[in-house]
mmCIF file of C-alpha atoms and ligand atoms in Angstrom:
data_model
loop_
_atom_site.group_PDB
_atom_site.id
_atom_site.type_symbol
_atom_site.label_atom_id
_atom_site.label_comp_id
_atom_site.label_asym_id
_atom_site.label_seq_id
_atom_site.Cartn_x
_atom_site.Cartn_y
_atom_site.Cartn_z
ATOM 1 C CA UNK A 262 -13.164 -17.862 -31.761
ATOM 2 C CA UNK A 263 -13.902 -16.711 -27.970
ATOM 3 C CA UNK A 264 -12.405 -12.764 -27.444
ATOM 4 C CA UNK A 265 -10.640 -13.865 -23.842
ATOM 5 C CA UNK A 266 -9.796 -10.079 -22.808
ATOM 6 C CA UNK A 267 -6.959 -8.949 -19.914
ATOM 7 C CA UNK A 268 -6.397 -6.506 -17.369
ATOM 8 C CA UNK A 269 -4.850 -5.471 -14.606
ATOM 9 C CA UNK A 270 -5.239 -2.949 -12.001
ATOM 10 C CA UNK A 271 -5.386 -1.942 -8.261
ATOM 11 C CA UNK A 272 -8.974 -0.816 -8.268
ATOM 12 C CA UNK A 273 -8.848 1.247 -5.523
ATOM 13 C CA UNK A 274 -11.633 3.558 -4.194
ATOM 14 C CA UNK A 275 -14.208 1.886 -7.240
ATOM 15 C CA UNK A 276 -15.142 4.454 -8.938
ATOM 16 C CA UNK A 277 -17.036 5.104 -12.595
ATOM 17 C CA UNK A 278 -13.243 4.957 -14.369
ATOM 18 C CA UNK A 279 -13.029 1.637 -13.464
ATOM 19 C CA UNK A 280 -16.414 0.966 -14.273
ATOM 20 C CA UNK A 281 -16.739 2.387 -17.496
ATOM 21 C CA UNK A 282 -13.356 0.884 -18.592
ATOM 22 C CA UNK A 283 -14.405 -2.639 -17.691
ATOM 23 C CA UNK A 284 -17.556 -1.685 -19.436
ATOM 24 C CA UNK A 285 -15.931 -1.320 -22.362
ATOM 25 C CA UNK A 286 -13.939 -4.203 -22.167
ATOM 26 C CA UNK A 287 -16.779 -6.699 -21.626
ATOM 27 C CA UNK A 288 -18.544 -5.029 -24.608
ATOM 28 C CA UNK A 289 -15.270 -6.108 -26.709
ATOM 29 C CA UNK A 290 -15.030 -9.587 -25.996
ATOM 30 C CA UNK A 291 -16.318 -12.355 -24.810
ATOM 31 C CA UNK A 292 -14.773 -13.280 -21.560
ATOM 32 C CA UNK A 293 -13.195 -10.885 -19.343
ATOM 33 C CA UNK A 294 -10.162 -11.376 -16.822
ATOM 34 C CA UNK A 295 -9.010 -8.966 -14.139
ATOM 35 C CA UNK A 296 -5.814 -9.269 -12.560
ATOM 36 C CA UNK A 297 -6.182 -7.102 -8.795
ATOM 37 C CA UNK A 298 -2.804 -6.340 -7.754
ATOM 38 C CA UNK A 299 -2.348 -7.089 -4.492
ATOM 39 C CA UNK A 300 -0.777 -5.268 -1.547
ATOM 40 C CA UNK A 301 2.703 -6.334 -1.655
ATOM 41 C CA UNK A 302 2.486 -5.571 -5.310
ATOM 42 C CA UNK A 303 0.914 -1.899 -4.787
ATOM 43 C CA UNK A 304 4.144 -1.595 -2.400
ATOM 44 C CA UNK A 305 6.678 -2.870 -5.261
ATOM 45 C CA UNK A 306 4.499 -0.548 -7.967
ATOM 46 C CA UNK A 307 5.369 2.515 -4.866
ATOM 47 C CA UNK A 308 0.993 2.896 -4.771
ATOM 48 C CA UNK A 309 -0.618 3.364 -1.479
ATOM 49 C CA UNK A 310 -3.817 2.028 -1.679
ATOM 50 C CA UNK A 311 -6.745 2.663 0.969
ATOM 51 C CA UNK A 312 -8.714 -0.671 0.374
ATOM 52 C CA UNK A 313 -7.328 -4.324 1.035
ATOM 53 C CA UNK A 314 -6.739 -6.416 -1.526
ATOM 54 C CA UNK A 315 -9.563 -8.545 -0.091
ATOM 55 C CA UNK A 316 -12.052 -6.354 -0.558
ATOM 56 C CA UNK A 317 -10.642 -4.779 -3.852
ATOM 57 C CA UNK A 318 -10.581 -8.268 -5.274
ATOM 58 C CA UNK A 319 -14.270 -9.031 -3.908
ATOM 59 C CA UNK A 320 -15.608 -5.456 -5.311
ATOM 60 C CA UNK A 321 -14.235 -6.146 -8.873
ATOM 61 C CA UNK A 322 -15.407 -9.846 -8.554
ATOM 62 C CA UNK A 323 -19.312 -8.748 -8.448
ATOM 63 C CA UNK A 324 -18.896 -6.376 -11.031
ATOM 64 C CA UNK A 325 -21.054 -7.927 -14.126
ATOM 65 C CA UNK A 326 -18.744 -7.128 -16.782
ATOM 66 C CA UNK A 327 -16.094 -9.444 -14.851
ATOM 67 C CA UNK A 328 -15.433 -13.296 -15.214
ATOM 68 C CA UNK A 329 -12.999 -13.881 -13.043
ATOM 69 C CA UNK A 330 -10.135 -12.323 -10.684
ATOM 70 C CA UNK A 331 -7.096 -13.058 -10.804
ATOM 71 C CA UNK A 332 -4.349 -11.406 -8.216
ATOM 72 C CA UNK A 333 -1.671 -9.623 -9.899
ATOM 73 C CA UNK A 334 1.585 -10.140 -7.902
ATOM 74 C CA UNK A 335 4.415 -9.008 -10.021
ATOM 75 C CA UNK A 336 5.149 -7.163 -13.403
ATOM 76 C CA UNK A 337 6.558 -10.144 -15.171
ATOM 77 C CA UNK A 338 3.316 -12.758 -14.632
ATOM 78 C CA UNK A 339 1.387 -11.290 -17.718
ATOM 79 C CA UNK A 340 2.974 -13.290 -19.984
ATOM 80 C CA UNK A 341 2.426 -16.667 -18.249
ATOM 81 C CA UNK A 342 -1.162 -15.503 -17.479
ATOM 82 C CA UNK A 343 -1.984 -14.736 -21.182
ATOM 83 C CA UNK A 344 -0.481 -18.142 -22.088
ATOM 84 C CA UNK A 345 -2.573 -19.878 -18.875
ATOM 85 C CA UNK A 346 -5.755 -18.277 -19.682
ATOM 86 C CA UNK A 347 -5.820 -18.086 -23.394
ATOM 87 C CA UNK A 348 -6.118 -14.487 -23.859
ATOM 88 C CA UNK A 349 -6.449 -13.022 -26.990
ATOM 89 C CA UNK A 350 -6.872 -9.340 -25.949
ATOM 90 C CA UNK A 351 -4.763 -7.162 -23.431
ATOM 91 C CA UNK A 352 -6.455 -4.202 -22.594
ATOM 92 C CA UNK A 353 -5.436 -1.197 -20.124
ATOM 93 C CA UNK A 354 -6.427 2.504 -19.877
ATOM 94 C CA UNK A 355 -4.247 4.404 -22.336
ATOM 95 C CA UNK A 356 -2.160 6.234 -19.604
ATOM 96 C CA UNK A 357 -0.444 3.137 -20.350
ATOM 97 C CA UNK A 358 0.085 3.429 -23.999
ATOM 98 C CA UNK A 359 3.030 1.742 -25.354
ATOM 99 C CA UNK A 360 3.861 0.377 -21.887
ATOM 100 C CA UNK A 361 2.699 -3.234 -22.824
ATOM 101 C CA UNK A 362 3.791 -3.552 -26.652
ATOM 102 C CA UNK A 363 6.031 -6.683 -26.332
ATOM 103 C CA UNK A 364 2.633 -8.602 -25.117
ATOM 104 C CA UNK A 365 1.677 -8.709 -28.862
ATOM 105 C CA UNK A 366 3.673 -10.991 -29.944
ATOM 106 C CA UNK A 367 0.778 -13.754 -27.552
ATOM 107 C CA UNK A 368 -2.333 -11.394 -28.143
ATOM 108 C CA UNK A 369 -3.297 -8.122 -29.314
ATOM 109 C CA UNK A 370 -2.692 -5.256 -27.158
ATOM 110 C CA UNK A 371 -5.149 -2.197 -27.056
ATOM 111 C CA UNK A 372 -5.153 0.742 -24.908
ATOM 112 C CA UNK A 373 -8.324 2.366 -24.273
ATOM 113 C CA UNK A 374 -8.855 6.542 -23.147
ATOM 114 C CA UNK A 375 -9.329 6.820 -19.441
ATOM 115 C CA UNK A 376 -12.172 8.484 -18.359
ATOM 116 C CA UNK A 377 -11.931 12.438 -17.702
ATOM 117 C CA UNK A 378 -11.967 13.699 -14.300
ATOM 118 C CA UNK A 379 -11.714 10.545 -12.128
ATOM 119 C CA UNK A 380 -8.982 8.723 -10.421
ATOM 120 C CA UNK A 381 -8.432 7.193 -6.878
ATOM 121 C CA UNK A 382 -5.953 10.203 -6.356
ATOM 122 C CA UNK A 383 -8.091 13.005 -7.143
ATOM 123 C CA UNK A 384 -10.833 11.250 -4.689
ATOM 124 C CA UNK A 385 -8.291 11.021 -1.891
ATOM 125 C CA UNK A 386 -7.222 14.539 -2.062
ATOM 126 C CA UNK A 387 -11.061 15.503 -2.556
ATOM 127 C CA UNK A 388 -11.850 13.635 0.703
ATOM 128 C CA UNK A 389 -8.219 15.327 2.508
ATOM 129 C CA UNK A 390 -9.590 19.101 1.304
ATOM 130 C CA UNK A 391 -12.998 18.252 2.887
ATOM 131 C CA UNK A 392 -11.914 17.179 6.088
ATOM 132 C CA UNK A 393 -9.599 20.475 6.392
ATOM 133 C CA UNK A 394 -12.563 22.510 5.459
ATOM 134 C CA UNK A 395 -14.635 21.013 7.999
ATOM 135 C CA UNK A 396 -12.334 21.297 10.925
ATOM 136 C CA UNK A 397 -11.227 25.245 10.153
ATOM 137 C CA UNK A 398 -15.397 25.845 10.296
ATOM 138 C CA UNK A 399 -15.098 23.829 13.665
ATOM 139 C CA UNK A 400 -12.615 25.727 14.984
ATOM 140 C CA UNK A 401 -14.224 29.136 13.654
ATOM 141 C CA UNK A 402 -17.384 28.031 15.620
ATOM 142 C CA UNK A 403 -15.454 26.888 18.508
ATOM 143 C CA UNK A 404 -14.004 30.404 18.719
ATOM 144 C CA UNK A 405 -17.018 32.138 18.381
ATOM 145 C CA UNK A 406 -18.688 30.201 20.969
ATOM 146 C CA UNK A 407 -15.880 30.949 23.181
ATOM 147 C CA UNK A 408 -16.338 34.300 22.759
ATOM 148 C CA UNK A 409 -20.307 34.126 23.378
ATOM 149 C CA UNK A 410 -19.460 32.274 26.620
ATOM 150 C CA UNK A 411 -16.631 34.837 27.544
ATOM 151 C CA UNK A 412 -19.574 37.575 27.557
ATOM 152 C CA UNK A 413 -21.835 35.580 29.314
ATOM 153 C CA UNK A 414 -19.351 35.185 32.052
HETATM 154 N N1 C2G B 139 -8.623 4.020 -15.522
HETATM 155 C C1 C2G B 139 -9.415 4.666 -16.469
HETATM 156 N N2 C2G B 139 -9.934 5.881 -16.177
HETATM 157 C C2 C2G B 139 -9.701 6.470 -14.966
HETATM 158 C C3 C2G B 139 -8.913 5.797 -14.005
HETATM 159 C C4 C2G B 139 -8.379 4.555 -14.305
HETATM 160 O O1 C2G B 139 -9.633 4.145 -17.580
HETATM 161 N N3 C2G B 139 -10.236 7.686 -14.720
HETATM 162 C C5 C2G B 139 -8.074 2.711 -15.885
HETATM 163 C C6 C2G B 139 -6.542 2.703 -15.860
HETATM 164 O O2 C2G B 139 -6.039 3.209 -17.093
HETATM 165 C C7 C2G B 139 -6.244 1.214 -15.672
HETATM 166 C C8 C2G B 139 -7.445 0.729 -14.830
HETATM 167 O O3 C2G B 139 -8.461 1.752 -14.919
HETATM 168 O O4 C2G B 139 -6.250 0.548 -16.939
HETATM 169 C C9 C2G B 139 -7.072 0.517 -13.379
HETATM 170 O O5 C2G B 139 -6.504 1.722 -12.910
HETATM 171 P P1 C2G B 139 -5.622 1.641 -11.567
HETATM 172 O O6 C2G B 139 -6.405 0.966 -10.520
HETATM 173 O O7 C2G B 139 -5.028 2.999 -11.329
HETATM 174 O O8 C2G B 139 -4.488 0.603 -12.021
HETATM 175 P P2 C2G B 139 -2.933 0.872 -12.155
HETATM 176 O O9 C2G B 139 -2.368 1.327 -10.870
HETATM 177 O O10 C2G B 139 -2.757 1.687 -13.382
HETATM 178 O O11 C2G B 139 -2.380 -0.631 -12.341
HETATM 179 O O12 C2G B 139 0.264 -3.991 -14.314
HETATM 180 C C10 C2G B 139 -0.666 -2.948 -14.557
HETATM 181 C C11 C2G B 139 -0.961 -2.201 -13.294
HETATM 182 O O13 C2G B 139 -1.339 -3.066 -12.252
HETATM 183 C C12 C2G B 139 -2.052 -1.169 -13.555
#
């Protein structure tokens, strides 16, 4: 019998978390379904996201491990899309363990480790760090040039 596998996610920022657990979720089954929650959803699940949902949805789309896309809009559609799509296997990152039980009475339920030291958070407040490191240098060289200027003067 075809493995039809489930997930759902925002995807935002790609990165090798999402990668490796889609990996691993391809290498279970046979068929693999994403579910891309969209914007309004991000808003109901209080997630600010960076990327549309367009372009999350496209991203996750050309990812070879992936079938097909699907958009999540709501908590409660998981059971319908099991049912719709013949899954056999829901799958999410195990930061969701035990959030998802009640799905096993359609399919069986598995939560895998997410990957160390990765997450669209930790990127964003990489990237915000950055940025403030960059403009204190600025301003340090902006002062020091001011001061070069002031002897020229
Ligand atoms: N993930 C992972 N390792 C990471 C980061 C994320 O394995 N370092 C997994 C998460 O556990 C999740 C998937 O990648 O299974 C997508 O993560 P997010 O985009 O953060 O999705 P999330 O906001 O958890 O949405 O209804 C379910 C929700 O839509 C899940």
């Amino acid at each position: 019998m075809k493995k039809v596998m489930l997930t759902y996610g925002t995807f935002d920022m790609f990165h090798i978390g999402h990668l490796e657990l889609l990996k691993r979720i391809k290498a279970m089954g046979d068929r693999v379904i994403v579910g891309v929650s969209t914007d309004e959803f991000n808003h109901i699940k209080g997630k600010k996201t960076i990327i549309p949902y367009s372009q999350r949805a496209e991203i996750v789309a050309s990812i070879k491990y992936v079938d097909r896309v699907i958009p999540e809009e709501s908590w409660e559609q998981k059971r319908e899309d099991i049912k719709r799509y013949g899954v056999t296997h829901f799958v999410m990152g195990d930061d969701w363990r035990g959030k998802f039980d009640e799905l096993s009475d359609l399919c069986e339920v598995i939560y895998l480790p997410r990957t160390k030291g990765i997450s669209s958070t930790e990127l964003k407040t990489t990237l915000k760090a950055l940025s403030a490191i960059d403009l204190n240098e600025l301003n340090h060289a902006i002062e020091i040039l001011s001061r070069i200027k002031e002897n020229l003067e």
